[in-house]
XYZ file of C-alpha atoms in Angstrom:
452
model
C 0.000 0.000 0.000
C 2.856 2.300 0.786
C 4.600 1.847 -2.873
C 1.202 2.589 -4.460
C 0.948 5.534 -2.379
C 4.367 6.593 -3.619
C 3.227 6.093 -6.960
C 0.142 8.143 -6.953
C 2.316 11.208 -4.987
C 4.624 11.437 -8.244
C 1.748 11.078 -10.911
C -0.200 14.114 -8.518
C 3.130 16.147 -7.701
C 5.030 15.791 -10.773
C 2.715 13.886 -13.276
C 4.898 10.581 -13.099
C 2.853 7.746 -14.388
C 4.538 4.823 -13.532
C 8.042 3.789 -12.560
C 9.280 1.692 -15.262
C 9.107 -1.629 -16.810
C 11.437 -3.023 -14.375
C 8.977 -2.452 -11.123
C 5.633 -4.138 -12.689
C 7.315 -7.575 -13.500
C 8.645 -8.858 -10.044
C 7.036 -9.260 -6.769
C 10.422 -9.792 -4.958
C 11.441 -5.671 -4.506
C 15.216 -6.517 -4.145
C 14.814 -8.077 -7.385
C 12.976 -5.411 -9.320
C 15.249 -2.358 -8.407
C 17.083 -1.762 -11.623
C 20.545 -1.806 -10.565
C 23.024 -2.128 -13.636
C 24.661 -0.550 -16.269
C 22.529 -2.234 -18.693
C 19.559 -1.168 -16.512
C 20.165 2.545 -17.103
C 20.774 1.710 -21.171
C 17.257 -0.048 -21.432
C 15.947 3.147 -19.030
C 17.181 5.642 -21.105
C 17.044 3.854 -24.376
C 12.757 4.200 -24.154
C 12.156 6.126 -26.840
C 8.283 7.212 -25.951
C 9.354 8.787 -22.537
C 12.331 10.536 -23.010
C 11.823 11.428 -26.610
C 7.617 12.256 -26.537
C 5.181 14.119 -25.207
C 6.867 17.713 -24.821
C 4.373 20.527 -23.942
C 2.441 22.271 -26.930
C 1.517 25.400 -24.736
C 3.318 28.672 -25.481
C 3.521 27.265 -29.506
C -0.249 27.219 -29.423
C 0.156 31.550 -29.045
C 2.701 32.327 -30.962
C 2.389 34.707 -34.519
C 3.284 31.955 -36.863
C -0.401 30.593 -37.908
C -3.899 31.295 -37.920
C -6.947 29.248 -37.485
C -10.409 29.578 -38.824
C -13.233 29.552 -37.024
C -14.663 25.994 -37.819
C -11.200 24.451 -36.758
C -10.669 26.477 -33.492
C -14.357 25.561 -32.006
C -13.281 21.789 -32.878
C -10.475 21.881 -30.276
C -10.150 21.427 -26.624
C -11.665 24.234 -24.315
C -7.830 24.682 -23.151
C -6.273 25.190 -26.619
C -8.887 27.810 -27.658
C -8.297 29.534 -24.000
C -4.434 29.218 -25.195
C -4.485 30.012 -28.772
C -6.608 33.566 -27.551
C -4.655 34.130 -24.673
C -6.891 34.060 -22.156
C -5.616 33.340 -18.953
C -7.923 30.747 -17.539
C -7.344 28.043 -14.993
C -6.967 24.622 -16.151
C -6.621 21.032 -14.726
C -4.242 19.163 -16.993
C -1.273 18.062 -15.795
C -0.296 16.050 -19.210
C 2.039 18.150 -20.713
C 3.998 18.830 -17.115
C 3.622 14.922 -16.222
C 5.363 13.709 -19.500
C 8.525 15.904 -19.400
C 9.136 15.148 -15.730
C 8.310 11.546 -16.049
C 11.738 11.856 -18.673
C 13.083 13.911 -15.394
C 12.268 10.355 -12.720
C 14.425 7.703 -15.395
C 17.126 10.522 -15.844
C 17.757 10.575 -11.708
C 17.038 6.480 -11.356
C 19.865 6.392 -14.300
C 21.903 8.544 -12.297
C 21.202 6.600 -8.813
C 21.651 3.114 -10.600
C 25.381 4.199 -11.815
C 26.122 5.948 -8.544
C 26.487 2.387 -7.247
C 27.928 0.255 -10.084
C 31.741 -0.425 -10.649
C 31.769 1.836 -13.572
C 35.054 0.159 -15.022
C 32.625 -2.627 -16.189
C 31.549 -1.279 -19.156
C 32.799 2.653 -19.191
C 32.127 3.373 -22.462
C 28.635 2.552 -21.420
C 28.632 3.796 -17.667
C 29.597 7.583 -19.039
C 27.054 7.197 -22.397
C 24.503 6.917 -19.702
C 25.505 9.041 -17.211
C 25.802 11.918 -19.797
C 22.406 11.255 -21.659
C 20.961 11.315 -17.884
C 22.556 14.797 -17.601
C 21.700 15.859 -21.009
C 17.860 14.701 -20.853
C 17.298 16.062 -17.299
C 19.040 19.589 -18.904
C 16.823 19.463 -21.520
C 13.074 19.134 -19.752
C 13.765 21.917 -17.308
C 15.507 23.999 -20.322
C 11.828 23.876 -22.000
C 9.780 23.693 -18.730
C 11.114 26.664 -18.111
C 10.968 28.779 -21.721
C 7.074 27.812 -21.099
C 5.832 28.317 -17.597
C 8.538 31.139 -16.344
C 9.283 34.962 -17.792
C 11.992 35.636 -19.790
C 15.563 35.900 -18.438
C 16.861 39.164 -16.907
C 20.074 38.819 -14.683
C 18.671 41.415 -12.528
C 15.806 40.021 -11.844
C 16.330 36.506 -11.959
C 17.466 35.702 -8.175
C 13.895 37.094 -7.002
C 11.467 35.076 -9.990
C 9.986 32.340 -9.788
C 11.577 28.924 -11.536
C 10.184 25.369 -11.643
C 10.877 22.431 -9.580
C 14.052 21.002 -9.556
C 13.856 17.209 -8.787
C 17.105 15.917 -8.635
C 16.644 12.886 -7.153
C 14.453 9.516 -7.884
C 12.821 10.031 -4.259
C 9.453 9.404 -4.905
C 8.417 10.869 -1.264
C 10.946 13.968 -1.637
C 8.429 17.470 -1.885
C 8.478 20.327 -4.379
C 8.982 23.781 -4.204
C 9.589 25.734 -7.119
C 13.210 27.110 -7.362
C 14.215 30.952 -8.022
C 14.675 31.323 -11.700
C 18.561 32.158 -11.052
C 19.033 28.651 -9.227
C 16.856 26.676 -12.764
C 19.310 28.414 -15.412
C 22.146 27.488 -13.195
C 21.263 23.945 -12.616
C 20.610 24.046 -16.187
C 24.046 25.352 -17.444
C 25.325 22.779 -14.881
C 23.915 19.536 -16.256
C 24.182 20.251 -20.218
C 27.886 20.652 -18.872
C 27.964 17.307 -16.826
C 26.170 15.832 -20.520
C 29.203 17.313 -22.557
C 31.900 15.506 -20.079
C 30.478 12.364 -20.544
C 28.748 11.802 -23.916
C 30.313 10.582 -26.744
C 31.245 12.224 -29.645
C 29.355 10.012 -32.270
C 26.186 8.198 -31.039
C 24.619 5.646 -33.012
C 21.609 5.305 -31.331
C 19.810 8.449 -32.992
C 17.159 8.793 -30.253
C 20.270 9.314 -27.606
C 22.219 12.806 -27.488
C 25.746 12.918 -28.673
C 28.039 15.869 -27.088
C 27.208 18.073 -29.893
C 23.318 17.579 -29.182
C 24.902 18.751 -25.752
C 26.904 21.802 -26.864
C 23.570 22.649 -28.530
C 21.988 23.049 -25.606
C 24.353 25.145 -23.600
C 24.239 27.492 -26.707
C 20.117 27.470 -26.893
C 20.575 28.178 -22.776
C 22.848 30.941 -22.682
C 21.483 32.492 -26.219
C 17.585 32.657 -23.796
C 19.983 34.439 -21.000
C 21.252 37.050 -23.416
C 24.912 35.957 -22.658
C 26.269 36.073 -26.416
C 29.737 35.405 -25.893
C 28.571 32.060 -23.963
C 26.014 31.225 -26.805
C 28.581 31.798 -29.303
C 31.053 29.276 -27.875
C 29.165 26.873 -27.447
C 27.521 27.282 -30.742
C 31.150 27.297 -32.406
C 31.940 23.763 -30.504
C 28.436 22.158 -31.644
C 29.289 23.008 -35.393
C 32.857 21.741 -35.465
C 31.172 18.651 -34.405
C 27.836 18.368 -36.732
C 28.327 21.114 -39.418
C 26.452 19.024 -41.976
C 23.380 20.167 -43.291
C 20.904 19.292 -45.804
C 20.922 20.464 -49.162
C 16.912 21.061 -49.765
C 17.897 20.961 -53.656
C 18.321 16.804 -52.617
C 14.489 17.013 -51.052
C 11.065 15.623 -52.970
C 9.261 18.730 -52.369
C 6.221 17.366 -53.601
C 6.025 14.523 -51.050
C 3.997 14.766 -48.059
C 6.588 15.313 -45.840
C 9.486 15.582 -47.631
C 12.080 16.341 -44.585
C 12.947 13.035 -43.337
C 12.948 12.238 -39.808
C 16.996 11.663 -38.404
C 17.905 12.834 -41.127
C 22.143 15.004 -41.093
C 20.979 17.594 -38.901
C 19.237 16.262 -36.147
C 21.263 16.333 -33.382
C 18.406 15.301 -31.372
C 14.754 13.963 -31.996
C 12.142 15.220 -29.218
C 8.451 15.771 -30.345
C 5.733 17.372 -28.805
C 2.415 15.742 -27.254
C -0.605 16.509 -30.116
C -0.166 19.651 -32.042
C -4.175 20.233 -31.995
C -4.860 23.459 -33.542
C -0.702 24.054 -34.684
C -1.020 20.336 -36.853
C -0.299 20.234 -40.321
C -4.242 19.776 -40.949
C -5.623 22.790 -38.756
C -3.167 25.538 -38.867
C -2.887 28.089 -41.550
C 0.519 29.941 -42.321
C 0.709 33.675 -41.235
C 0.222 34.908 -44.637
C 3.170 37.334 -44.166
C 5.379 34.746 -42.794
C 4.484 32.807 -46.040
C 4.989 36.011 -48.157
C 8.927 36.473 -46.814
C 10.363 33.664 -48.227
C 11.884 34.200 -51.711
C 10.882 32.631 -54.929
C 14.058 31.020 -55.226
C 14.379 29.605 -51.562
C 13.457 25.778 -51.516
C 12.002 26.543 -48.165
C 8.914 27.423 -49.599
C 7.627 24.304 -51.373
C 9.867 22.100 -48.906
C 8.030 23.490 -46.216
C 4.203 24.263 -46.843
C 1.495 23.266 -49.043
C -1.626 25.120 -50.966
C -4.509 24.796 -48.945
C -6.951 23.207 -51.574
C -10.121 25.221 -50.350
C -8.854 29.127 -50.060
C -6.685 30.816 -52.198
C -3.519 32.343 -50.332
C -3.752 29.767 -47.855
C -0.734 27.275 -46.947
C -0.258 24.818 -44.413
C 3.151 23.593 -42.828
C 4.521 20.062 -44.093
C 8.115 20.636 -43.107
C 7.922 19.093 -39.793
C 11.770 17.157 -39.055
C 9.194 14.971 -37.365
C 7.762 13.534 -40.856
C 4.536 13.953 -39.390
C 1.548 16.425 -38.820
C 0.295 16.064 -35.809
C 2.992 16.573 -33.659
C 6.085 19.334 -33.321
C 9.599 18.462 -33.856
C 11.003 20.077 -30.944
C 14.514 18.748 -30.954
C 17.735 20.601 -31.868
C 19.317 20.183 -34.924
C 22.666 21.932 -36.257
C 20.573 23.794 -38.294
C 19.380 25.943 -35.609
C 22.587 26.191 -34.194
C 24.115 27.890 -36.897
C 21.419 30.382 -36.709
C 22.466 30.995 -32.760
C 26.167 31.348 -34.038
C 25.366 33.904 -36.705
C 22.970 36.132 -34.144
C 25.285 35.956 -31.131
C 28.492 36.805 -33.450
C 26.445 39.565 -34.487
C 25.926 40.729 -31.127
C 29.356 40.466 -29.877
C 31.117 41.812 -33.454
C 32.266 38.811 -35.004
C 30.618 39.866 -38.591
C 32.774 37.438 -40.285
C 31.694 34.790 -38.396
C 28.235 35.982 -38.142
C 27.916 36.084 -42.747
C 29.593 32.663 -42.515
C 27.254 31.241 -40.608
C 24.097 32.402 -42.095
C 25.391 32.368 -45.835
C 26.186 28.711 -45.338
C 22.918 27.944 -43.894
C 20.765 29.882 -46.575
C 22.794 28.596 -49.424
C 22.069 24.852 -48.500
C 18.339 25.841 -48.666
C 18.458 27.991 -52.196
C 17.907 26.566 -55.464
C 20.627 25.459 -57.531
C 19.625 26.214 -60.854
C 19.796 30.177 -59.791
C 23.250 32.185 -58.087
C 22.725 31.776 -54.635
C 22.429 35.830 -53.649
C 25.460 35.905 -50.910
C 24.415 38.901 -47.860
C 27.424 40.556 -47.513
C 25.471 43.444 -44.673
C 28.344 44.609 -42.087
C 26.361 47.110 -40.248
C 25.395 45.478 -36.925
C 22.098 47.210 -36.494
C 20.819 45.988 -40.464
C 22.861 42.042 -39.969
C 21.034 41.257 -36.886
C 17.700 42.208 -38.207
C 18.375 39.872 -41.115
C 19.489 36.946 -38.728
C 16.433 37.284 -36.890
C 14.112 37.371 -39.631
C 16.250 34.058 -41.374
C 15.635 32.509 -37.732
C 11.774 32.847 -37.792
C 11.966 31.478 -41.278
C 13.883 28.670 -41.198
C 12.366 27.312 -37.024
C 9.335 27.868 -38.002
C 6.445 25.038 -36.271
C 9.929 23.867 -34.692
C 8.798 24.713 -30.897
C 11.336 27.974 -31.061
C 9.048 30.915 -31.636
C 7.624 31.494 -27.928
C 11.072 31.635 -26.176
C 12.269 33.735 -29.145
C 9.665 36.308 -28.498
C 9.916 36.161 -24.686
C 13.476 37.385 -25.007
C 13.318 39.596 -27.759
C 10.509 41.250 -25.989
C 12.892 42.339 -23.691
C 14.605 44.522 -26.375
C 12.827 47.442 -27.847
C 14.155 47.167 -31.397
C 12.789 43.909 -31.826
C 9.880 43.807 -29.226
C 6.058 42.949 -30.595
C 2.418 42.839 -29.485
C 0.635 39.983 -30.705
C -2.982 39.905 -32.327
C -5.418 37.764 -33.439
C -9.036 37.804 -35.101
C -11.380 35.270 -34.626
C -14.913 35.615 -35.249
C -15.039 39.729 -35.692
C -13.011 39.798 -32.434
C -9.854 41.353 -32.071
C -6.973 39.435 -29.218
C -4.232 41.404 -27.797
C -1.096 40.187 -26.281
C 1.177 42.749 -25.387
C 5.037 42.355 -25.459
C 5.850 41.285 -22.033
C 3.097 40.343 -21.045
C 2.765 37.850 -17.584
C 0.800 35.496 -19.129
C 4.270 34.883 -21.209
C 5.158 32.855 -18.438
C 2.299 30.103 -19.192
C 0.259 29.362 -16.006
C 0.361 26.225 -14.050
C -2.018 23.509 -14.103
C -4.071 23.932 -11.005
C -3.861 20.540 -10.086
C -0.329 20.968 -9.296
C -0.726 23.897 -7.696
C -3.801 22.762 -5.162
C -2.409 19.227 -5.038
C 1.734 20.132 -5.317
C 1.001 23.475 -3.161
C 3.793 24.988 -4.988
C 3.049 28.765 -5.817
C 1.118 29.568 -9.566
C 2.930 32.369 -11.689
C 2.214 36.204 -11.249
C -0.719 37.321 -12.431
């Protein structure tokens, strides 16, 4: 009675279904603990819980689509409350059980190799260790672009984080940590993940150090600490600098980026897209309208909607599917954090390199790819940004983009939306940026919801 009790605290607290596969076989409990290296590799190496079900909320409000009418009535009352920004209370605890369900097997890996002789298998012992790192990095990297405001150095020691569960301690409570004491843990276990992980991984659901050095760059690119982001960015492409060339890509097919495909460093999708799925959304017509004729993104990406004129829906998805968001990193991204961060810091030479290599493996080859050869900081970074929206776009990146470019006045925007003859505001830096908890956790957890 005791274990089950233990069980039902994690799926209330922290939305933790079940242990693992290892606990429902066995009656004998000194039998069932997993407790070996190979333990940890069939742990970690479950593809639907560390790689699935990342939150859709934030995405759901973000500029890049529209829906009509008819398709936002057909969705759940939360996703219209999200897609309109209306800050209603909700019960769901889905999309916060799934990512820290990923959170429970990264610290059970991490307790099952704190007691093994690691010179047993050590190539092994540190693949593990590091994807345990890497994986717990990752969920409270994203946890925290969704459910806390953007970063601000001076403000961070005083707002509110999430809950950092660093052990497998089923009975251990939660309190939400400052935002300060998140980023740092953060920064401290994509670190831990590049110390251990290997350099080439073969198992393409599992992070390799560059998936890792991705990370740090995404983490200190959403702190505003360039020189960081730049780094990192630089160590993640000397690694994977191999991209697509979209010239190679069946634009006609249904989904004619391929999932694992050269610049994946990592495959993570989200739980059902709803109203953002390849069948519901419609392209933000300007969006649509800022790709150039001669850029392969826009027949790799989108297709004609075959009832309204002007209309296109996204088919680009590194998921090869429509119903879900890749939400992963690839190198792809990456270069675009290289080219805005050298920006920022001066590096134009490094900043052209990096975008001119990235938009020429996307142009078509029968034209002269048009090189940008801008120098003026102020005109460059403009361009990077715009290039950034294009080329992440229904890749889970637009929400923490606008959070922290809110925070600078040449780039800051208020949202809007129609629907129905009504008109939907969302200022820039707005609270309700920092998406609200489910109140389940908060009645049930009695950790603290965000400001409101």
């Amino acid at each position: 009675m005791k274990q089950l009790q233990y069980v039902v605290a994690l799926i209330c607290l922290l939305g933790l279904s079940a242990c693992n596969q290892f606990l429902d076989k066995k009656q004998d409990i000194k039998m069932v603990v997993p407790q070996s290296i190979e333990d940890a590799t069939h742990l970690l190496n479950d593809y639907g819980t560390m790689n699935m079900g990342y939150p859709i909320w934030g995405e759901l409000g973000v500029d890049d689509y529209y829906n009509s009418k008819v398709v936002w009535e057909s969705a759940t009352e939360d996703q219209r409350n999200t897609y309109l920004w209306r800050d209603r209370p909700y019960t769901d605890v889905t999309q916060w059980q799934r990512p820290y369900k990923a959170v429970y097997y990264a610290n059970q890996t991490m307790d099952i190799l704190s007691k093994v002789d690691a010179d047993q298998d050590r190539a092994n012992f540190n693949r593990n260790l590091g994807s345990a790192y890497f994986f717990r990095a990752f969920v409270f990297q994203l946890l925290t672009e969704v459910h806390c405001p953007a970063y601000q150095a001076s403000a961070a020691s005083s707002e509110l984080g999430i809950p950092l569960r660093l052990s497998p301690g089923v009975d251990d409570g939660s309190t939400r940590a400052t935002l300060e004491q998140t980023y740092d843990q953060i920064l401290k276990d994509f670190k831990e993940a590049v110390r251990y992980l290997p350099v080439n991984e073969s198992v393409r659901g599992r992070p390799s150090k560059a998936a890792a050095y991705g990370g740090l760059a995404r983490t200190y690119l959403n702190m505003g600490d360039f020189t960081n982001a730049y780094r990192y960015a630089d160590s993640c492409l000397r690694l994977a600098p191999e991209l697509m060339d979209y010239n190679t890509l069946k634009a006609t097919d249904e989904y004619p980026v391929k999932r694992f495909n050269v610049e994946v460093l990592l495959p993570i999708s989200s739980v059902s897209a709803g109203l953002m799925s390849g069948t519901n959304a419609m392209v933000d017509r300007d969006l649509y309208s800022s790709y150039a004729a001669d850029d392969m993104r826009k027949v790799v990406f989108f297709r004609p909607s075959l009832n309204q004129v002007g209309d296109f829906f996204f088919k680009g998805g590194y998921g090869e599917n429509a119903f879900e968001l890749f939400m992963g990193i690839t190198n792809s991204e990456i270069y675009l954090v290289k080219a805005e961060t050298a920006t920022r810091i001066g590096k134009i030479p490094e900043a052209l390199l990096a975008l001119n290599t990235l938009r020429k493996s996307r142009w078509k080859k029968e034209v002269v790819y048009p090189i940008i050869t801008e120098t003026d900081p102020e005109r460059l970074l403009k361009t990077v940004l715009e290039e950034r929206r294009k080329e992440l776009v229904f890749r889970g990146r637009r929400w923490a983009d606008l959070k922290r470019l809110n925070l600078d006045d040449r780039f800051k925007k208020t949202l809007n939306r129609q629907l129905d003859g009504e008109q939907y505001v969302l200022p820039a830096g707005d609270l309700r940026y920092a998406f609200r908890l489910s109140e389940t956790l908060v009645s049930i957890g009695g950790i603290p919801q965000n400001k409101r």
